[in-house]
Amino acid sequence: EDNSTVEKLNETGSETNGTKGVETESATQAGADSTGYDKLVAELKASSEKLADMNDKYMRLSAEFDNYRKRTLREKMDLSKYAAEELFRKLIPIMDDFDRAIIHLPASTDSATRDGVELIYNKFSDFLKQNGIKEIEAMNLVFDVDLHDAVAKIAVEDDKKGRVVDVVQKGYYLQDKVLRHSKVVVGE
């Protein structure tokens, strides 16, 4: 009887130990599952942050490229718009010479000569206008440092103070850019 009681106790103990072993194993698995789950959540969070960071970098790069494209397009347009600027700078003194020739061409000169000079002057003037060159208006306007260069000041009546009273040399625009400033005399 004692033997059978011991065996029963061993069987009961082994059953209990077996159940405890299964419970311990399940608890270990649950702990491992919990640790694995936490690890997956952490990896997912890290991946989400990395994706957000890469998306931000992509958006910034895309915006930078768009700005670069717009800037180069604008520079190309300006380059084509002002490509002949240096040529026109060199042609303007010829226009000044024509202006002086027309003014100083005596009225007694042969009308054919005078007509010929005026014809050439008009064609040259039209050529400049067609290419975006226009004269800067200055006479009797308020002196503007962005458009005029003052070469002298003279005493004038009160109503002409600060105004251009004489144009020594005409100024010109190329499109909307000042090609050459007007040289003027300002009333003081």
JSON list of C-alpha atoms in Angstrom, two decimals:
[
{"chain": "A", "resi": 1, "resn": "GLU", "atom": "CA", "xyz": [0.00, 0.00, 0.00]},
{"chain": "A", "resi": 2, "resn": "ASP", "atom": "CA", "xyz": [2.76, 2.34, 0.77]},
{"chain": "A", "resi": 3, "resn": "ASN", "atom": "CA", "xyz": [4.27, 1.62, -2.57]},
{"chain": "A", "resi": 4, "resn": "SER", "atom": "CA", "xyz": [1.05, 2.27, -4.39]},
{"chain": "A", "resi": 5, "resn": "THR", "atom": "CA", "xyz": [0.56, 5.51, -2.46]},
{"chain": "A", "resi": 6, "resn": "VAL", "atom": "CA", "xyz": [4.02, 6.61, -3.40]},
{"chain": "A", "resi": 7, "resn": "GLU", "atom": "CA", "xyz": [3.34, 5.68, -7.00]},
{"chain": "A", "resi": 8, "resn": "LYS", "atom": "CA", "xyz": [0.07, 7.57, -6.93]},
{"chain": "A", "resi": 9, "resn": "LEU", "atom": "CA", "xyz": [1.82, 10.53, -5.43]},
{"chain": "A", "resi": 10, "resn": "ASN", "atom": "CA", "xyz": [4.51, 10.34, -8.10]},
{"chain": "A", "resi": 11, "resn": "GLU", "atom": "CA", "xyz": [1.87, 10.05, -10.82]},
{"chain": "A", "resi": 12, "resn": "THR", "atom": "CA", "xyz": [-0.05, 12.95, -9.37]},
{"chain": "A", "resi": 13, "resn": "GLY", "atom": "CA", "xyz": [3.15, 14.88, -8.96]},
{"chain": "A", "resi": 14, "resn": "SER", "atom": "CA", "xyz": [4.26, 14.08, -12.47]},
{"chain": "A", "resi": 15, "resn": "GLU", "atom": "CA", "xyz": [0.86, 15.11, -13.74]},
{"chain": "A", "resi": 16, "resn": "THR", "atom": "CA", "xyz": [1.13, 18.29, -11.77]},
{"chain": "A", "resi": 17, "resn": "ASN", "atom": "CA", "xyz": [4.71, 18.79, -12.88]},
{"chain": "A", "resi": 18, "resn": "GLY", "atom": "CA", "xyz": [3.68, 18.10, -16.45]},
{"chain": "A", "resi": 19, "resn": "THR", "atom": "CA", "xyz": [0.93, 20.67, -16.22]},
{"chain": "A", "resi": 20, "resn": "LYS", "atom": "CA", "xyz": [3.25, 23.10, -14.58]},
{"chain": "A", "resi": 21, "resn": "GLY", "atom": "CA", "xyz": [5.76, 22.44, -17.34]},
{"chain": "A", "resi": 22, "resn": "VAL", "atom": "CA", "xyz": [3.13, 23.18, -19.96]},
{"chain": "A", "resi": 23, "resn": "GLU", "atom": "CA", "xyz": [2.01, 26.29, -18.07]},
{"chain": "A", "resi": 24, "resn": "THR", "atom": "CA", "xyz": [5.62, 27.42, -17.70]},
{"chain": "A", "resi": 25, "resn": "GLU", "atom": "CA", "xyz": [6.25, 26.77, -21.36]},
{"chain": "A", "resi": 26, "resn": "SER", "atom": "CA", "xyz": [3.08, 28.72, -22.30]},
{"chain": "A", "resi": 27, "resn": "ALA", "atom": "CA", "xyz": [4.10, 31.61, -20.05]},
{"chain": "A", "resi": 28, "resn": "THR", "atom": "CA", "xyz": [7.56, 31.59, -21.63]},
{"chain": "A", "resi": 29, "resn": "GLN", "atom": "CA", "xyz": [5.98, 31.60, -25.10]},
{"chain": "A", "resi": 30, "resn": "ALA", "atom": "CA", "xyz": [3.60, 34.37, -24.10]},
{"chain": "A", "resi": 31, "resn": "GLY", "atom": "CA", "xyz": [6.57, 36.39, -22.82]},
{"chain": "A", "resi": 32, "resn": "ALA", "atom": "CA", "xyz": [8.45, 35.65, -26.02]},
{"chain": "A", "resi": 33, "resn": "ASP", "atom": "CA", "xyz": [5.37, 36.56, -28.07]},
{"chain": "A", "resi": 34, "resn": "SER", "atom": "CA", "xyz": [5.01, 39.77, -26.09]},
{"chain": "A", "resi": 35, "resn": "THR", "atom": "CA", "xyz": [8.68, 40.59, -26.65]},
{"chain": "A", "resi": 36, "resn": "GLY", "atom": "CA", "xyz": [8.35, 39.71, -30.36]},
{"chain": "A", "resi": 37, "resn": "TYR", "atom": "CA", "xyz": [5.22, 41.85, -30.64]},
{"chain": "A", "resi": 38, "resn": "ASP", "atom": "CA", "xyz": [6.96, 44.79, -28.97]},
{"chain": "A", "resi": 39, "resn": "LYS", "atom": "CA", "xyz": [9.89, 44.29, -31.29]},
{"chain": "A", "resi": 40, "resn": "LEU", "atom": "CA", "xyz": [7.59, 44.28, -34.35]},
{"chain": "A", "resi": 41, "resn": "VAL", "atom": "CA", "xyz": [5.82, 47.42, -33.12]},
{"chain": "A", "resi": 42, "resn": "ALA", "atom": "CA", "xyz": [9.19, 49.13, -32.61]},
{"chain": "A", "resi": 43, "resn": "GLU", "atom": "CA", "xyz": [10.33, 48.07, -36.11]},
{"chain": "A", "resi": 44, "resn": "LEU", "atom": "CA", "xyz": [7.06, 49.29, -37.61]},
{"chain": "A", "resi": 45, "resn": "LYS", "atom": "CA", "xyz": [7.41, 52.62, -35.81]},
{"chain": "A", "resi": 46, "resn": "ALA", "atom": "CA", "xyz": [11.05, 52.97, -36.98]},
{"chain": "A", "resi": 47, "resn": "SER", "atom": "CA", "xyz": [10.02, 52.10, -40.54]},
{"chain": "A", "resi": 48, "resn": "SER", "atom": "CA", "xyz": [7.19, 54.66, -40.41]},
{"chain": "A", "resi": 49, "resn": "GLU", "atom": "CA", "xyz": [9.59, 57.35, -39.17]},
{"chain": "A", "resi": 50, "resn": "LYS", "atom": "CA", "xyz": [12.11, 56.44, -41.86]},
{"chain": "A", "resi": 51, "resn": "LEU", "atom": "CA", "xyz": [9.36, 56.58, -44.53]},
{"chain": "A", "resi": 52, "resn": "ALA", "atom": "CA", "xyz": [8.21, 59.99, -43.26]},
{"chain": "A", "resi": 53, "resn": "ASP", "atom": "CA", "xyz": [11.81, 61.24, -43.27]},
{"chain": "A", "resi": 54, "resn": "MET", "atom": "CA", "xyz": [12.43, 59.95, -46.81]},
{"chain": "A", "resi": 55, "resn": "ASN", "atom": "CA", "xyz": [9.11, 61.43, -47.98]},
{"chain": "A", "resi": 56, "resn": "ASP", "atom": "CA", "xyz": [10.11, 64.79, -46.48]},
{"chain": "A", "resi": 57, "resn": "LYS", "atom": "CA", "xyz": [13.51, 64.63, -48.22]},
{"chain": "A", "resi": 58, "resn": "TYR", "atom": "CA", "xyz": [11.79, 63.72, -51.50]},
{"chain": "A", "resi": 59, "resn": "MET", "atom": "CA", "xyz": [9.38, 66.64, -51.23]},
{"chain": "A", "resi": 60, "resn": "ARG", "atom": "CA", "xyz": [12.22, 69.06, -50.47]},
{"chain": "A", "resi": 61, "resn": "LEU", "atom": "CA", "xyz": [14.30, 67.71, -53.35]},
{"chain": "A", "resi": 62, "resn": "SER", "atom": "CA", "xyz": [11.31, 67.97, -55.66]},
{"chain": "A", "resi": 63, "resn": "ALA", "atom": "CA", "xyz": [10.72, 71.59, -54.60]},
{"chain": "A", "resi": 64, "resn": "GLU", "atom": "CA", "xyz": [14.42, 72.43, -55.04]},
{"chain": "A", "resi": 65, "resn": "PHE", "atom": "CA", "xyz": [14.41, 70.94, -58.52]},
{"chain": "A", "resi": 66, "resn": "ASP", "atom": "CA", "xyz": [11.26, 72.85, -59.44]},
{"chain": "A", "resi": 67, "resn": "ASN", "atom": "CA", "xyz": [12.87, 76.11, -58.23]},
{"chain": "A", "resi": 68, "resn": "TYR", "atom": "CA", "xyz": [16.04, 75.30, -60.18]},
{"chain": "A", "resi": 69, "resn": "ARG", "atom": "CA", "xyz": [14.02, 74.61, -63.33]},
{"chain": "A", "resi": 70, "resn": "LYS", "atom": "CA", "xyz": [12.09, 77.87, -63.00]},
{"chain": "A", "resi": 71, "resn": "ARG", "atom": "CA", "xyz": [15.27, 79.86, -62.29]},
{"chain": "A", "resi": 72, "resn": "THR", "atom": "CA", "xyz": [17.13, 78.45, -65.31]},
{"chain": "A", "resi": 73, "resn": "LEU", "atom": "CA", "xyz": [14.10, 79.05, -67.53]},
{"chain": "A", "resi": 74, "resn": "ARG", "atom": "CA", "xyz": [13.95, 82.67, -66.33]},
{"chain": "A", "resi": 75, "resn": "GLU", "atom": "CA", "xyz": [17.70, 83.07, -66.89]},
{"chain": "A", "resi": 76, "resn": "LYS", "atom": "CA", "xyz": [17.37, 81.68, -70.43]},
{"chain": "A", "resi": 77, "resn": "MET", "atom": "CA", "xyz": [14.53, 84.10, -71.15]},
{"chain": "A", "resi": 78, "resn": "ASP", "atom": "CA", "xyz": [16.57, 87.02, -69.79]},
{"chain": "A", "resi": 79, "resn": "LEU", "atom": "CA", "xyz": [19.58, 85.90, -71.78]},
{"chain": "A", "resi": 80, "resn": "SER", "atom": "CA", "xyz": [17.61, 85.84, -75.02]},
{"chain": "A", "resi": 81, "resn": "LYS", "atom": "CA", "xyz": [15.84, 89.08, -74.09]},
{"chain": "A", "resi": 82, "resn": "TYR", "atom": "CA", "xyz": [19.09, 90.94, -73.42]},
{"chain": "A", "resi": 83, "resn": "ALA", "atom": "CA", "xyz": [21.42, 88.95, -75.71]},
{"chain": "A", "resi": 84, "resn": "ALA", "atom": "CA", "xyz": [22.18, 91.90, -77.98]},
{"chain": "A", "resi": 85, "resn": "GLU", "atom": "CA", "xyz": [22.63, 94.38, -75.14]},
{"chain": "A", "resi": 86, "resn": "GLU", "atom": "CA", "xyz": [26.33, 94.93, -75.80]},
{"chain": "A", "resi": 87, "resn": "LEU", "atom": "CA", "xyz": [25.71, 95.40, -79.54]},
{"chain": "A", "resi": 88, "resn": "PHE", "atom": "CA", "xyz": [23.04, 98.01, -78.83]},
{"chain": "A", "resi": 89, "resn": "ARG", "atom": "CA", "xyz": [25.35, 99.80, -76.40]},
{"chain": "A", "resi": 90, "resn": "LYS", "atom": "CA", "xyz": [27.77, 100.20, -79.28]},
{"chain": "A", "resi": 91, "resn": "LEU", "atom": "CA", "xyz": [25.06, 101.30, -81.73]},
{"chain": "A", "resi": 92, "resn": "ILE", "atom": "CA", "xyz": [23.60, 104.04, -79.52]},
{"chain": "A", "resi": 93, "resn": "PRO", "atom": "CA", "xyz": [26.52, 106.46, -80.09]},
{"chain": "A", "resi": 94, "resn": "ILE", "atom": "CA", "xyz": [25.77, 106.17, -83.80]},
{"chain": "A", "resi": 95, "resn": "MET", "atom": "CA", "xyz": [22.21, 107.28, -83.04]},
{"chain": "A", "resi": 96, "resn": "ASP", "atom": "CA", "xyz": [23.68, 110.24, -81.10]},
{"chain": "A", "resi": 97, "resn": "ASP", "atom": "CA", "xyz": [25.75, 111.15, -84.16]},
{"chain": "A", "resi": 98, "resn": "PHE", "atom": "CA", "xyz": [22.62, 111.02, -86.33]},
{"chain": "A", "resi": 99, "resn": "ASP", "atom": "CA", "xyz": [20.79, 113.30, -83.87]},
{"chain": "A", "resi": 100, "resn": "ARG", "atom": "CA", "xyz": [23.63, 115.83, -84.01]},
{"chain": "A", "resi": 101, "resn": "ALA", "atom": "CA", "xyz": [23.81, 115.58, -87.82]},
{"chain": "A", "resi": 102, "resn": "ILE", "atom": "CA", "xyz": [20.08, 116.27, -88.20]},
{"chain": "A", "resi": 103, "resn": "ILE", "atom": "CA", "xyz": [20.28, 119.26, -85.82]},
{"chain": "A", "resi": 104, "resn": "HIS", "atom": "CA", "xyz": [23.35, 120.75, -87.45]},
{"chain": "A", "resi": 105, "resn": "LEU", "atom": "CA", "xyz": [22.44, 120.00, -91.02]},
{"chain": "A", "resi": 106, "resn": "PRO", "atom": "CA", "xyz": [21.94, 123.48, -92.39]},
{"chain": "A", "resi": 107, "resn": "ALA", "atom": "CA", "xyz": [18.61, 124.29, -93.93]},
{"chain": "A", "resi": 108, "resn": "SER", "atom": "CA", "xyz": [20.47, 125.61, -96.96]},
{"chain": "A", "resi": 109, "resn": "THR", "atom": "CA", "xyz": [21.89, 122.13, -97.67]},
{"chain": "A", "resi": 110, "resn": "ASP", "atom": "CA", "xyz": [20.64, 120.36, -100.75]},
{"chain": "A", "resi": 111, "resn": "SER", "atom": "CA", "xyz": [17.21, 118.91, -99.98]},
{"chain": "A", "resi": 112, "resn": "ALA", "atom": "CA", "xyz": [18.19, 115.54, -101.47]},
{"chain": "A", "resi": 113, "resn": "THR", "atom": "CA", "xyz": [21.13, 115.27, -99.04]},
{"chain": "A", "resi": 114, "resn": "ARG", "atom": "CA", "xyz": [18.96, 116.32, -96.13]},
{"chain": "A", "resi": 115, "resn": "ASP", "atom": "CA", "xyz": [16.22, 113.84, -97.16]},
{"chain": "A", "resi": 116, "resn": "GLY", "atom": "CA", "xyz": [18.81, 111.06, -97.50]},
{"chain": "A", "resi": 117, "resn": "VAL", "atom": "CA", "xyz": [20.24, 111.67, -94.03]},
{"chain": "A", "resi": 118, "resn": "GLU", "atom": "CA", "xyz": [16.73, 111.84, -92.52]},
{"chain": "A", "resi": 119, "resn": "LEU", "atom": "CA", "xyz": [15.76, 108.61, -94.32]},
{"chain": "A", "resi": 120, "resn": "ILE", "atom": "CA", "xyz": [18.78, 106.77, -92.91]},
{"chain": "A", "resi": 121, "resn": "TYR", "atom": "CA", "xyz": [18.09, 108.28, -89.47]},
{"chain": "A", "resi": 122, "resn": "ASN", "atom": "CA", "xyz": [14.45, 107.13, -89.57]},
{"chain": "A", "resi": 123, "resn": "LYS", "atom": "CA", "xyz": [15.37, 103.60, -90.70]},
{"chain": "A", "resi": 124, "resn": "PHE", "atom": "CA", "xyz": [17.98, 103.30, -87.99]},
{"chain": "A", "resi": 125, "resn": "SER", "atom": "CA", "xyz": [15.55, 104.66, -85.39]},
{"chain": "A", "resi": 126, "resn": "ASP", "atom": "CA", "xyz": [12.87, 102.17, -86.51]},
{"chain": "A", "resi": 127, "resn": "PHE", "atom": "CA", "xyz": [15.39, 99.32, -86.35]},
{"chain": "A", "resi": 128, "resn": "LEU", "atom": "CA", "xyz": [16.21, 100.18, -82.73]},
{"chain": "A", "resi": 129, "resn": "LYS", "atom": "CA", "xyz": [12.51, 100.45, -81.80]},
{"chain": "A", "resi": 130, "resn": "GLN", "atom": "CA", "xyz": [11.76, 97.07, -83.39]},
{"chain": "A", "resi": 131, "resn": "ASN", "atom": "CA", "xyz": [14.47, 95.55, -81.21]},
{"chain": "A", "resi": 132, "resn": "GLY", "atom": "CA", "xyz": [13.13, 96.99, -77.97]},
{"chain": "A", "resi": 133, "resn": "ILE", "atom": "CA", "xyz": [15.25, 100.14, -77.74]},
{"chain": "A", "resi": 134, "resn": "LYS", "atom": "CA", "xyz": [13.31, 103.23, -76.69]},
{"chain": "A", "resi": 135, "resn": "GLU", "atom": "CA", "xyz": [14.32, 106.66, -75.52]},
{"chain": "A", "resi": 136, "resn": "ILE", "atom": "CA", "xyz": [14.05, 107.62, -71.85]},
{"chain": "A", "resi": 137, "resn": "GLU", "atom": "CA", "xyz": [11.88, 110.70, -71.51]},
{"chain": "A", "resi": 138, "resn": "ALA", "atom": "CA", "xyz": [13.62, 113.27, -69.34]},
{"chain": "A", "resi": 139, "resn": "MET", "atom": "CA", "xyz": [12.88, 116.88, -70.33]},
{"chain": "A", "resi": 140, "resn": "ASN", "atom": "CA", "xyz": [10.84, 118.77, -67.70]},
{"chain": "A", "resi": 141, "resn": "LEU", "atom": "CA", "xyz": [10.38, 115.62, -65.58]},
{"chain": "A", "resi": 142, "resn": "VAL", "atom": "CA", "xyz": [11.40, 115.22, -61.95]},
{"chain": "A", "resi": 143, "resn": "PHE", "atom": "CA", "xyz": [15.03, 114.12, -61.66]},
{"chain": "A", "resi": 144, "resn": "ASP", "atom": "CA", "xyz": [15.19, 110.34, -61.10]},
{"chain": "A", "resi": 145, "resn": "VAL", "atom": "CA", "xyz": [18.55, 108.83, -60.12]},
{"chain": "A", "resi": 146, "resn": "ASP", "atom": "CA", "xyz": [17.48, 105.46, -61.57]},
{"chain": "A", "resi": 147, "resn": "LEU", "atom": "CA", "xyz": [17.06, 107.00, -65.04]},
{"chain": "A", "resi": 148, "resn": "HIS", "atom": "CA", "xyz": [19.20, 110.15, -65.13]},
{"chain": "A", "resi": 149, "resn": "ASP", "atom": "CA", "xyz": [22.79, 111.18, -64.49]},
{"chain": "A", "resi": 150, "resn": "ALA", "atom": "CA", "xyz": [23.09, 114.82, -63.43]},
{"chain": "A", "resi": 151, "resn": "VAL", "atom": "CA", "xyz": [26.04, 116.48, -65.16]},
{"chain": "A", "resi": 152, "resn": "ALA", "atom": "CA", "xyz": [25.24, 120.00, -63.96]},
{"chain": "A", "resi": 153, "resn": "LYS", "atom": "CA", "xyz": [22.90, 122.05, -61.80]},
{"chain": "A", "resi": 154, "resn": "ILE", "atom": "CA", "xyz": [21.66, 125.50, -62.64]},
{"chain": "A", "resi": 155, "resn": "ALA", "atom": "CA", "xyz": [19.59, 128.07, -60.81]},
{"chain": "A", "resi": 156, "resn": "VAL", "atom": "CA", "xyz": [15.98, 128.15, -62.02]},
{"chain": "A", "resi": 157, "resn": "GLU", "atom": "CA", "xyz": [12.55, 129.38, -61.02]},
{"chain": "A", "resi": 158, "resn": "ASP", "atom": "CA", "xyz": [10.83, 127.67, -58.09]},
{"chain": "A", "resi": 159, "resn": "ASP", "atom": "CA", "xyz": [8.49, 125.59, -60.27]},
{"chain": "A", "resi": 160, "resn": "LYS", "atom": "CA", "xyz": [11.45, 123.96, -62.11]},
{"chain": "A", "resi": 161, "resn": "LYS", "atom": "CA", "xyz": [13.52, 123.07, -59.04]},
{"chain": "A", "resi": 162, "resn": "GLY", "atom": "CA", "xyz": [14.41, 119.37, -58.94]},
{"chain": "A", "resi": 163, "resn": "ARG", "atom": "CA", "xyz": [13.37, 118.96, -62.58]},
{"chain": "A", "resi": 164, "resn": "VAL", "atom": "CA", "xyz": [15.38, 118.23, -65.70]},
{"chain": "A", "resi": 165, "resn": "VAL", "atom": "CA", "xyz": [15.90, 121.50, -67.60]},
{"chain": "A", "resi": 166, "resn": "ASP", "atom": "CA", "xyz": [18.18, 120.22, -70.37]},
{"chain": "A", "resi": 167, "resn": "VAL", "atom": "CA", "xyz": [19.19, 116.84, -71.83]},
{"chain": "A", "resi": 168, "resn": "VAL", "atom": "CA", "xyz": [22.89, 116.68, -72.70]},
{"chain": "A", "resi": 169, "resn": "GLN", "atom": "CA", "xyz": [22.77, 113.05, -73.90]},
{"chain": "A", "resi": 170, "resn": "LYS", "atom": "CA", "xyz": [19.69, 110.88, -74.40]},
{"chain": "A", "resi": 171, "resn": "GLY", "atom": "CA", "xyz": [19.21, 107.75, -72.35]},
{"chain": "A", "resi": 172, "resn": "TYR", "atom": "CA", "xyz": [17.73, 104.51, -73.67]},
{"chain": "A", "resi": 173, "resn": "TYR", "atom": "CA", "xyz": [15.86, 101.44, -72.43]},
{"chain": "A", "resi": 174, "resn": "LEU", "atom": "CA", "xyz": [16.39, 97.92, -73.73]},
{"chain": "A", "resi": 175, "resn": "GLN", "atom": "CA", "xyz": [12.97, 96.38, -73.14]},
{"chain": "A", "resi": 176, "resn": "ASP", "atom": "CA", "xyz": [12.39, 97.43, -69.50]},
{"chain": "A", "resi": 177, "resn": "LYS", "atom": "CA", "xyz": [16.06, 97.71, -68.50]},
{"chain": "A", "resi": 178, "resn": "VAL", "atom": "CA", "xyz": [18.05, 100.94, -68.61]},
{"chain": "A", "resi": 179, "resn": "LEU", "atom": "CA", "xyz": [20.65, 100.56, -71.34]},
{"chain": "A", "resi": 180, "resn": "ARG", "atom": "CA", "xyz": [22.14, 104.02, -70.86]},
{"chain": "A", "resi": 181, "resn": "HIS", "atom": "CA", "xyz": [21.17, 106.72, -68.37]},
{"chain": "A", "resi": 182, "resn": "SER", "atom": "CA", "xyz": [20.22, 110.18, -69.66]},
{"chain": "A", "resi": 183, "resn": "LYS", "atom": "CA", "xyz": [22.82, 112.85, -68.95]},
{"chain": "A", "resi": 184, "resn": "VAL", "atom": "CA", "xyz": [20.88, 115.88, -67.81]},
{"chain": "A", "resi": 185, "resn": "VAL", "atom": "CA", "xyz": [21.07, 119.34, -66.30]},
{"chain": "A", "resi": 186, "resn": "VAL", "atom": "CA", "xyz": [18.94, 119.70, -63.16]},
{"chain": "A", "resi": 187, "resn": "GLY", "atom": "CA", "xyz": [17.27, 122.86, -61.90]},
{"chain": "A", "resi": 188, "resn": "GLU", "atom": "CA", "xyz": [18.27, 124.04, -58.45]}
]
